[in-house]
Amino acid sequence: MVGQVEADPRAATADDELLRRIARADAYRRFGPLVHTIALRSVGEHHDAEDITQQVFVALWRGRESLDASSGSLAGWLATVTRRRCADHHAIRARRTRDEQVFSREPARPAPDPSDATDRVLIADALEALGDPRATIIRMAILEDRRQEDIAHTLQLPLGTVKSHVRRGLMHLRSRLEEVTA
């Protein structure tokens, strides 16, 4: 028939076998380059594409019991999940840009003088509340004045993860210090 494609029984069998072998990382070896390429073309940043690739395969691992080879190919499922993760990434990036614009319009409050013992205790307490690895990353970025790339390399974390920790950590510190000083 014209317009209809018959399912290749060998492909379904191969996908069934692949689903059984996910625990041995066969899916990553086979489809990792596909997922990474889709992510990289969408987000344009190697580190962000690596983060998305990791998120997709974590989703695969978590959902492995509910995967049904009869509902479509594993490659199709991975491509769909990758596109959704990329869309989420773009939405987060847009929200971050909007937040940064809002923060840049707010009048800057003078930072507490770290030489004051009370302020040092407040800052130390606020950093402690962040927990690790965020507190460590903030200390390295702010107190040690290290570049985010250097922090990522030192802690063996993706650059995007370090950037996210710095941004969220600073926002948390800001709100926490505003509560205390208000």
Coordinates of N, CA, C and O in Angstrom, one line a residue:
M1 N 0.8 -1.2 0.0 CA 0.0 0.0 0.0 C 0.9 1.2 0.0 O 1.9 1.3 0.7
V2 N 0.4 2.3 -0.7 CA 1.1 3.5 -0.7 C 0.9 4.3 0.5 O -0.3 4.4 1.0
G3 N 1.9 4.9 1.1 CA 1.8 5.7 2.3 C 1.9 5.0 3.6 O 2.0 5.6 4.7
Q4 N 1.8 3.7 3.6 CA 1.9 2.9 4.8 C 3.3 2.3 4.8 O 3.8 1.8 3.8
V5 N 3.9 2.3 6.0 CA 5.2 1.6 6.2 C 5.0 0.5 7.1 O 4.4 0.7 8.2
E6 N 5.4 -0.7 6.7 CA 5.2 -1.8 7.6 C 6.4 -1.8 8.6 O 7.5 -1.5 8.2
A7 N 6.1 -2.2 9.8 CA 7.1 -2.2 10.8 C 8.0 -3.4 10.6 O 7.6 -4.5 10.2
D8 N 9.3 -3.1 10.7 CA 10.3 -4.1 10.5 C 10.4 -4.9 11.8 O 10.8 -4.4 12.8
P9 N 10.1 -6.2 11.7 CA 10.1 -7.0 13.0 C 11.5 -7.1 13.5 O 11.7 -7.3 14.7
R10 N 12.5 -7.0 12.7 CA 13.9 -7.0 13.2 C 14.2 -5.8 14.1 O 14.9 -5.9 15.1
A11 N 13.7 -4.6 13.7 CA 13.9 -3.4 14.5 C 13.2 -3.5 15.8 O 13.7 -3.1 16.8
A12 N 12.0 -4.0 15.8 CA 11.2 -4.2 17.1 C 12.0 -5.2 18.0 O 12.1 -4.9 19.2
T13 N 12.5 -6.3 17.4 CA 13.3 -7.2 18.2 C 14.5 -6.6 18.8 O 14.9 -6.8 19.9
A14 N 15.2 -5.8 17.9 CA 16.4 -5.1 18.4 C 16.1 -4.1 19.5 O 16.8 -4.0 20.5
D15 N 15.0 -3.4 19.4 CA 14.6 -2.4 20.5 C 14.2 -3.2 21.7 O 14.6 -2.8 22.8
D16 N 13.5 -4.3 21.6 CA 13.2 -5.1 22.8 C 14.5 -5.6 23.5 O 14.6 -5.5 24.7
E17 N 15.5 -6.0 22.7 CA 16.7 -6.5 23.3 C 17.5 -5.3 23.9 O 18.0 -5.4 25.0
L18 N 17.4 -4.1 23.2 CA 18.1 -2.9 23.8 C 17.4 -2.5 25.1 O 18.1 -2.2 26.0
L19 N 16.1 -2.6 25.2 CA 15.5 -2.3 26.5 C 15.9 -3.2 27.6 O 16.1 -2.7 28.7
R20 N 16.2 -4.4 27.3 CA 16.7 -5.4 28.3 C 18.1 -5.1 28.7 O 18.6 -5.4 29.7
R21 N 18.8 -4.4 27.7 CA 20.3 -4.2 28.0 C 20.6 -2.8 28.5 O 21.7 -2.4 28.6
I22 N 19.5 -2.0 28.7 CA 19.7 -0.6 29.2 C 20.6 -0.6 30.4 O 21.5 0.3 30.6
A23 N 20.4 -1.5 31.3 CA 21.2 -1.5 32.6 C 22.7 -1.7 32.3 O 23.5 -1.3 33.1
R24 N 23.0 -2.2 31.1 CA 24.5 -2.3 30.8 C 25.0 -1.2 30.0 O 26.0 -1.2 29.4
A25 N 24.2 -0.1 29.9 CA 24.6 1.2 29.2 C 24.7 1.0 27.7 O 25.3 1.9 27.0
D26 N 24.1 0.0 27.1 CA 24.1 -0.1 25.7 C 23.3 1.0 25.0 O 23.7 1.5 23.9
A27 N 22.2 1.5 25.6 CA 21.5 2.6 25.0 C 22.3 3.8 24.9 O 22.2 4.5 23.9
Y28 N 23.1 4.1 25.9 CA 23.9 5.3 25.9 C 25.0 5.2 24.7 O 25.2 6.2 24.0
R29 N 25.6 4.1 24.6 CA 26.6 3.9 23.6 C 26.0 4.1 22.2 O 26.5 4.6 21.3
R30 N 24.8 3.5 22.0 CA 24.1 3.5 20.7 C 23.5 4.9 20.4 O 23.6 5.4 19.3
F31 N 22.8 5.5 21.4 CA 22.0 6.7 21.1 C 22.6 8.0 21.7 O 22.0 9.0 21.5
G32 N 23.6 7.9 22.5 CA 24.2 9.1 23.1 C 24.6 10.1 22.1 O 24.3 11.3 22.3
P33 N 25.3 9.8 21.0 CA 25.6 10.8 20.0 C 24.4 11.4 19.4 O 24.4 12.7 19.1
L34 N 23.3 10.7 19.2 CA 22.1 11.3 18.6 C 21.5 12.3 19.6 O 21.2 13.4 19.2
V35 N 21.4 11.9 20.8 CA 20.8 12.8 21.8 C 21.7 14.1 22.0 O 21.2 15.2 22.0
H36 N 23.0 13.9 22.1 CA 23.9 15.0 22.3 C 23.8 16.0 21.0 O 23.8 17.2 21.2
T37 N 23.7 15.4 19.9 CA 23.7 16.2 18.6 C 22.4 17.0 18.6 O 22.4 18.2 18.3
I38 N 21.3 16.4 18.9 CA 20.0 17.2 19.0 C 20.1 18.3 20.0 O 19.7 19.4 19.7
A39 N 20.6 18.0 21.1 CA 20.7 19.0 22.2 C 21.7 20.1 21.8 O 21.3 21.3 22.0
L40 N 22.8 19.8 21.3 CA 23.8 20.8 20.9 C 23.3 21.7 19.8 O 23.5 22.9 19.9
R41 N 22.6 21.2 18.8 CA 22.0 22.0 17.8 C 20.9 22.9 18.3 O 20.8 24.0 17.8
S42 N 20.2 22.5 19.3 CA 19.2 23.3 19.9 C 19.7 24.4 20.8 O 19.3 25.5 20.7
V43 N 20.6 24.0 21.7 CA 21.0 25.0 22.7 C 22.3 25.7 22.4 O 22.6 26.8 22.9
G44 N 23.1 25.1 21.5 CA 24.3 25.8 21.0 C 25.5 25.8 21.9 O 26.5 26.4 21.6
E45 N 25.4 25.2 23.1 CA 26.5 25.3 24.1 C 26.8 23.8 24.5 O 25.9 23.1 24.9
H46 N 28.1 23.5 24.3 CA 28.5 22.1 24.6 C 28.2 21.6 26.0 O 27.6 20.5 26.2
H47 N 28.4 22.4 27.0 CA 28.2 22.0 28.4 C 26.7 21.8 28.6 O 26.3 20.9 29.3
D48 N 25.9 22.7 28.1 CA 24.4 22.6 28.3 C 23.9 21.4 27.6 O 23.1 20.7 28.1
A49 N 24.5 21.1 26.4 CA 24.1 19.9 25.7 C 24.5 18.6 26.5 O 23.7 17.6 26.5
E50 N 25.6 18.6 27.1 CA 26.0 17.5 28.0 C 25.0 17.3 29.1 O 24.6 16.2 29.5
D51 N 24.6 18.4 29.7 CA 23.6 18.4 30.8 C 22.3 17.8 30.4 O 21.7 16.9 31.0
I52 N 21.9 18.2 29.2 CA 20.6 17.7 28.7 C 20.7 16.2 28.3 O 19.8 15.4 28.6
T53 N 21.8 15.8 27.7 CA 22.1 14.4 27.4 C 22.0 13.6 28.7 O 21.3 12.5 28.7
Q54 N 22.6 14.1 29.7 CA 22.6 13.3 31.0 C 21.1 13.2 31.5 O 20.7 12.2 32.0
Q55 N 20.4 14.4 31.5 CA 19.0 14.4 31.9 C 18.2 13.4 31.2 O 17.3 12.7 31.7
V56 N 18.4 13.3 29.8 CA 17.6 12.4 29.0 C 17.9 10.9 29.4 O 16.9 10.1 29.6
F57 N 19.1 10.6 29.6 CA 19.4 9.2 30.0 C 19.0 8.8 31.4 O 18.7 7.7 31.7
V58 N 19.0 9.8 32.3 CA 18.5 9.6 33.6 C 17.0 9.3 33.5 O 16.5 8.4 34.2
A59 N 16.3 10.1 32.7 CA 14.9 9.9 32.5 C 14.6 8.5 31.9 O 13.7 7.8 32.3
L60 N 15.5 8.1 31.0 CA 15.4 6.7 30.4 C 15.5 5.7 31.5 O 14.8 4.7 31.6
W61 N 16.5 5.9 32.3 CA 16.8 4.9 33.4 C 15.6 4.8 34.4 O 15.2 3.7 34.7
R62 N 15.1 6.0 34.8 CA 14.0 6.0 35.7 C 12.7 5.4 35.1 O 11.9 4.8 35.9
G63 N 12.5 5.6 33.8 CA 11.3 5.2 33.2 C 11.4 3.8 32.5 O 10.6 3.4 31.7
R64 N 12.5 3.1 32.7 CA 12.8 1.9 32.0 C 11.8 0.8 32.1 O 11.5 0.1 31.2
E65 N 11.1 0.8 33.3 CA 10.1 -0.3 33.5 C 8.8 0.0 32.7 O 8.1 -0.9 32.4
S66 N 8.6 1.3 32.4 CA 7.3 1.6 31.8 C 7.5 1.7 30.2 O 6.5 1.9 29.5
L67 N 8.7 1.6 29.7 CA 8.9 1.7 28.3 C 8.2 0.5 27.6 O 8.4 -0.7 28.0
D68 N 7.6 0.7 26.5 CA 6.9 -0.3 25.7 C 7.4 -0.2 24.3 O 7.1 0.8 23.6
A69 N 8.1 -1.2 23.8 CA 8.7 -1.2 22.5 C 7.6 -1.1 21.4 O 7.8 -0.7 20.3
S70 N 6.4 -1.6 21.7 CA 5.3 -1.6 20.7 C 4.8 -0.2 20.5 O 4.1 0.0 19.5
S71 N 5.0 0.7 21.3 CA 4.5 2.1 21.2 C 5.4 3.0 20.4 O 5.1 4.2 20.2
G72 N 6.5 2.5 20.0 CA 7.5 3.3 19.1 C 8.9 2.9 19.4 O 9.2 2.1 20.3
S73 N 9.8 3.5 18.6 CA 11.2 3.1 18.8 C 11.8 3.8 19.9 O 11.4 4.9 20.3
L74 N 12.8 3.3 20.5 CA 13.6 3.9 21.5 C 14.2 5.2 21.1 O 14.3 6.2 21.8
A75 N 14.8 5.2 19.8 CA 15.4 6.4 19.3 C 14.4 7.5 19.2 O 14.7 8.7 19.5
G76 N 13.1 7.2 18.8 CA 12.1 8.2 18.7 C 11.7 8.8 20.1 O 11.5 10.0 20.3
W77 N 11.7 7.9 21.1 CA 11.4 8.3 22.5 C 12.5 9.2 23.0 O 12.2 10.3 23.5
L78 N 13.7 8.8 22.7 CA 14.9 9.6 23.2 C 14.9 11.0 22.5 O 15.1 12.0 23.2
A79 N 14.6 11.0 21.2 CA 14.6 12.3 20.5 C 13.5 13.2 21.0 O 13.7 14.4 21.2
T80 N 12.3 12.7 21.3 CA 11.2 13.5 21.8 C 11.6 14.0 23.2 O 11.4 15.2 23.5
V81 N 12.1 13.2 24.1 CA 12.5 13.6 25.4 C 13.6 14.7 25.3 O 13.6 15.7 26.0
T82 N 14.5 14.5 24.4 CA 15.6 15.5 24.2 C 15.0 16.8 23.8 O 15.4 17.9 24.3
R83 N 14.1 16.8 22.8 CA 13.5 18.1 22.4 C 12.7 18.8 23.5 O 12.8 20.0 23.7
R84 N 12.1 18.0 24.3 CA 11.4 18.6 25.5 C 12.3 19.2 26.5 O 12.1 20.3 27.0
R85 N 13.4 18.5 26.8 CA 14.4 19.0 27.7 C 15.1 20.3 27.1 O 15.4 21.2 27.9
C86 N 15.3 20.3 25.8 CA 15.8 21.5 25.2 C 14.8 22.7 25.3 O 15.2 23.8 25.6
A87 N 13.5 22.4 25.1 CA 12.5 23.5 25.3 C 12.5 24.0 26.7 O 12.4 25.2 27.0
D88 N 12.6 23.1 27.7 CA 12.7 23.5 29.1 C 14.0 24.4 29.3 O 13.9 25.4 30.0
H89 N 15.1 24.0 28.7 CA 16.3 24.7 28.8 C 16.1 26.2 28.3 O 16.5 27.1 28.9
H90 N 15.5 26.3 27.1 CA 15.2 27.6 26.5 C 14.3 28.4 27.4 O 14.5 29.6 27.6
A91 N 13.3 27.8 28.0 CA 12.4 28.5 28.9 C 13.1 29.0 30.1 O 12.9 30.2 30.6
I92 N 14.0 28.2 30.7 CA 14.8 28.6 31.9 C 15.7 29.7 31.5 O 15.8 30.7 32.3
R93 N 16.3 29.6 30.3 CA 17.2 30.7 29.9 C 16.5 32.0 29.7 O 17.0 33.1 30.1
A94 N 15.3 32.0 29.1 CA 14.5 33.2 28.9 C 14.1 33.8 30.3 O 14.1 35.0 30.5
R95 N 13.7 32.9 31.2 CA 13.3 33.4 32.6 C 14.5 34.0 33.3 O 14.4 35.0 33.9
R96 N 15.7 33.4 33.1 CA 16.9 33.9 33.7 C 17.2 35.3 33.2 O 17.5 36.2 33.9
T97 N 17.1 35.4 31.9 CA 17.4 36.7 31.3 C 16.4 37.8 31.8 O 16.8 38.9 32.1
R98 N 15.1 37.4 31.9 CA 14.1 38.3 32.4 C 14.4 38.7 33.8 O 14.4 39.9 34.2
D99 N 14.8 37.7 34.7 CA 15.1 38.0 36.1 C 16.3 38.9 36.2 O 16.3 39.8 37.0
E100 N 17.3 38.7 35.4 CA 18.5 39.5 35.4 C 18.2 40.9 35.0 O 18.7 41.9 35.6
Q101 N 17.3 41.1 34.1 CA 16.9 42.5 33.7 C 16.1 43.1 34.8 O 16.4 44.3 35.1
V102 N 15.3 42.4 35.5 CA 14.5 43.0 36.7 C 15.5 43.3 37.8 O 15.4 44.4 38.4
F103 N 16.5 42.4 38.1 CA 17.4 42.7 39.1 C 18.3 43.9 38.8 O 18.7 44.6 39.7
S104 N 18.7 44.0 37.5 CA 19.5 45.1 37.2 C 18.8 46.5 37.3 O 19.5 47.5 37.5
R105 N 17.5 46.5 37.3 CA 16.7 47.7 37.4 C 16.6 48.1 38.9 O 16.3 49.3 39.2
E106 N 16.7 47.2 39.8 CA 16.5 47.5 41.2 C 17.7 48.2 41.7 O 18.8 47.9 41.3
P107 N 17.5 49.2 42.6 CA 18.6 49.9 43.2 C 19.5 48.9 44.0 O 19.0 48.1 44.7
A108 N 20.8 49.0 43.7 CA 21.7 48.1 44.4 C 21.9 48.6 45.9 O 22.0 49.7 46.2
R109 N 21.8 47.6 46.7 CA 22.0 47.8 48.2 C 23.5 47.6 48.4 O 24.1 46.7 47.9
P110 N 24.0 48.4 49.3 CA 25.5 48.2 49.6 C 25.7 46.8 50.3 O 24.9 46.4 51.1
A111 N 26.7 46.2 49.8 CA 27.0 44.9 50.4 C 27.6 45.1 51.8 O 28.2 46.1 52.1
P112 N 27.3 44.1 52.7 CA 27.8 44.3 54.1 C 29.3 44.2 54.1 O 29.9 43.5 53.2
D113 N 29.9 45.0 54.9 CA 31.4 45.0 55.0 C 31.8 43.7 55.7 O 31.5 43.5 56.9
P114 N 32.5 42.8 55.0 CA 32.9 41.6 55.6 C 33.9 41.8 56.8 O 34.1 40.8 57.5
S115 N 34.4 43.0 57.0 CA 35.3 43.2 58.1 C 34.5 43.2 59.4 O 35.1 43.0 60.5
D116 N 33.3 43.5 59.4 CA 32.5 43.5 60.6 C 32.2 42.1 61.0 O 31.6 41.3 60.2
A117 N 32.4 41.8 62.2 CA 32.3 40.4 62.7 C 30.8 39.9 62.6 O 30.6 38.8 62.3
T118 N 29.9 40.8 62.9 CA 28.5 40.4 62.8 C 28.1 40.0 61.4 O 27.4 39.0 61.1
D119 N 28.6 40.8 60.4 CA 28.3 40.6 59.0 C 28.9 39.3 58.6 O 28.3 38.5 57.8
R120 N 30.1 39.0 59.0 CA 30.8 37.8 58.7 C 30.0 36.6 59.2 O 29.9 35.6 58.5
V121 N 29.5 36.7 60.4 CA 28.7 35.6 60.9 C 27.4 35.4 60.1 O 27.0 34.2 59.8
L122 N 26.8 36.5 59.7 CA 25.6 36.4 58.9 C 25.9 35.7 57.6 O 25.1 34.9 57.1
I123 N 26.9 36.1 57.0 CA 27.3 35.6 55.7 C 27.7 34.1 55.8 O 27.2 33.3 55.0
A124 N 28.4 33.8 56.8 CA 28.8 32.4 57.0 C 27.6 31.5 57.3 O 27.4 30.4 56.7
D125 N 26.6 32.0 58.0 CA 25.4 31.3 58.3 C 24.6 31.1 57.0 O 24.0 30.1 56.8
A126 N 24.5 32.2 56.2 CA 23.7 32.1 55.0 C 24.4 31.1 54.0 O 23.7 30.4 53.3
L127 N 25.7 31.1 54.0 CA 26.4 30.2 53.1 C 26.2 28.7 53.6 O 26.0 27.8 52.8
E128 N 26.2 28.5 54.9 CA 26.0 27.2 55.5 C 24.6 26.7 55.1 O 24.4 25.5 54.9
A129 N 23.6 27.6 55.1 CA 22.2 27.2 54.8 C 22.1 26.7 53.3 O 21.2 26.0 53.0
L130 N 23.0 27.1 52.5 CA 23.0 26.7 51.1 C 23.2 25.2 50.9 O 22.7 24.6 50.0
G131 N 24.1 24.7 51.7 CA 24.5 23.3 51.6 C 25.5 23.1 50.5 O 25.7 24.0 49.7
D132 N 26.0 21.9 50.4 CA 27.0 21.6 49.4 C 26.3 20.9 48.2 O 25.3 20.2 48.4
P133 N 26.8 21.1 47.0 CA 28.0 21.7 46.6 C 27.8 23.2 46.4 O 28.8 23.9 46.1
R134 N 26.6 23.8 46.5 CA 26.3 25.2 46.2 C 27.2 26.1 47.1 O 27.8 27.1 46.6
A135 N 27.3 25.8 48.4 CA 28.1 26.7 49.3 C 29.5 26.7 48.9 O 30.2 27.7 48.8
T136 N 30.1 25.5 48.5 CA 31.5 25.4 48.1 C 31.7 26.2 46.8 O 32.7 27.0 46.7
I137 N 30.8 26.1 45.9 CA 30.9 26.8 44.6 C 30.8 28.3 44.9 O 31.6 29.1 44.3
I138 N 29.9 28.8 45.7 CA 29.8 30.2 46.0 C 31.1 30.7 46.7 O 31.6 31.8 46.3
R139 N 31.6 30.0 47.6 CA 32.8 30.4 48.3 C 34.0 30.5 47.3 O 34.8 31.5 47.3
M140 N 34.1 29.5 46.4 CA 35.1 29.6 45.4 C 35.0 30.8 44.4 O 35.9 31.4 44.1
A141 N 33.7 31.0 44.0 CA 33.5 32.1 43.1 C 33.6 33.5 43.7 O 34.2 34.4 43.1
I142 N 33.1 33.7 44.9 CA 33.0 35.0 45.5 C 34.3 35.3 46.4 O 35.0 36.2 46.2
L143 N 34.5 34.4 47.3 CA 35.5 34.6 48.3 C 36.9 34.4 47.7 O 37.9 35.1 48.0
E144 N 37.0 33.4 46.9 CA 38.3 33.1 46.2 C 38.5 33.7 44.9 O 39.5 33.7 44.3
D145 N 37.4 34.4 44.4 CA 37.4 35.1 43.1 C 37.9 34.2 42.0 O 38.7 34.6 41.2
R146 N 37.3 33.0 41.9 CA 37.7 32.1 40.8 C 36.7 32.1 39.7 O 35.5 32.3 39.9
R147 N 37.2 31.8 38.5 CA 36.3 31.8 37.3 C 35.5 30.5 37.4 O 35.9 29.5 37.9
Q148 N 34.3 30.6 36.8 CA 33.4 29.4 36.8 C 33.9 28.2 36.1 O 33.7 27.1 36.5
E149 N 34.7 28.5 35.0 CA 35.3 27.4 34.3 C 36.3 26.7 35.2 O 36.4 25.4 35.2
D150 N 37.1 27.4 36.0 CA 38.0 26.9 36.9 C 37.3 26.0 38.0 O 37.8 24.9 38.3
I151 N 36.2 26.6 38.5 CA 35.5 25.8 39.5 C 34.9 24.5 38.9 O 35.1 23.5 39.6
A152 N 34.4 24.6 37.7 CA 33.9 23.4 37.1 C 35.0 22.3 36.9 O 34.7 21.1 37.2
H153 N 36.1 22.8 36.5 CA 37.2 21.8 36.3 C 37.7 21.3 37.6 O 37.9 20.1 37.8
T154 N 37.8 22.1 38.6 CA 38.3 21.7 39.9 C 37.4 20.7 40.6 O 37.8 19.6 41.1
L155 N 36.1 21.0 40.5 CA 35.1 20.1 41.1 C 34.5 19.0 40.2 O 33.7 18.2 40.6
Q156 N 35.0 19.0 39.0 CA 34.6 18.0 38.0 C 33.1 18.0 37.8 O 32.5 17.0 37.9
L157 N 32.6 19.2 37.6 CA 31.2 19.4 37.3 C 31.0 20.1 36.0 O 31.9 20.8 35.5
P158 N 29.9 19.8 35.3 CA 29.6 20.6 34.1 C 29.5 22.1 34.3 O 29.0 22.5 35.4
L159 N 30.0 22.9 33.4 CA 30.0 24.3 33.5 C 28.6 24.8 33.8 O 28.4 25.7 34.6
G160 N 27.6 24.3 33.1 CA 26.2 24.8 33.2 C 25.7 24.5 34.7 O 25.0 25.4 35.2
T161 N 26.1 23.4 35.3 CA 25.8 23.1 36.6 C 26.4 24.2 37.6 O 25.7 24.7 38.5
V162 N 27.6 24.5 37.4 CA 28.3 25.5 38.2 C 27.6 26.8 38.1 O 27.3 27.5 39.1
K163 N 27.3 27.2 36.8 CA 26.7 28.5 36.6 C 25.3 28.6 37.3 O 24.9 29.6 37.9
S164 N 24.6 27.4 37.2 CA 23.3 27.4 37.9 C 23.4 27.5 39.4 O 22.6 28.2 40.1
H165 N 24.4 26.8 40.0 CA 24.6 26.9 41.4 C 25.0 28.3 41.8 O 24.5 28.8 42.9
V166 N 25.8 29.0 41.0 CA 26.2 30.4 41.4 C 25.0 31.3 41.4 O 24.8 32.0 42.3
R167 N 24.3 31.2 40.3 CA 23.1 32.1 40.1 C 22.1 31.8 41.3 O 21.7 32.8 41.9
R168 N 21.7 30.6 41.4 CA 20.7 30.3 42.5 C 21.2 30.6 43.9 O 20.5 31.0 44.8
G169 N 22.5 30.3 44.1 CA 23.1 30.5 45.4 C 23.1 32.0 45.7 O 22.8 32.4 46.8
L170 N 23.5 32.8 44.7 CA 23.5 34.3 45.0 C 22.1 34.8 45.2 O 21.9 35.7 46.1
M171 N 21.2 34.3 44.5 CA 19.8 34.8 44.7 C 19.3 34.4 46.1 O 18.7 35.2 46.8
H172 N 19.7 33.2 46.5 CA 19.3 32.7 47.9 C 20.0 33.5 49.0 O 19.3 34.0 49.9
L173 N 21.3 33.8 48.8 CA 22.0 34.6 49.7 C 21.4 36.0 49.8 O 21.3 36.6 50.9
R174 N 21.1 36.6 48.7 CA 20.5 37.9 48.7 C 19.2 38.0 49.5 O 19.0 38.8 50.3
S175 N 18.3 37.0 49.2 CA 17.0 37.0 49.9 C 17.2 36.8 51.4 O 16.6 37.4 52.2
R176 N 18.2 35.9 51.7 CA 18.4 35.6 53.1 C 19.0 36.8 53.9 O 18.6 37.1 55.0
L177 N 19.9 37.4 53.2 CA 20.6 38.6 53.9 C 19.6 39.8 53.9 O 19.6 40.5 54.9
E178 N 18.7 39.9 53.0 CA 17.6 40.9 53.1 C 16.7 40.7 54.2 O 16.3 41.6 54.9
E179 N 16.4 39.4 54.5 CA 15.5 39.1 55.6 C 16.2 39.5 56.9 O 15.5 40.0 57.8
V180 N 17.4 39.2 57.0 CA 18.1 39.4 58.3 C 18.4 40.9 58.5 O 18.2 41.4 59.6
T181 N 18.7 41.6 57.4 CA 19.0 43.0 57.6 C 17.8 43.9 57.6 O 17.9 45.1 57.9
A182 N 16.6 43.4 57.2 CA 15.4 44.2 57.2 C 14.8 44.4 58.5 O 15.0 43.9 59.5

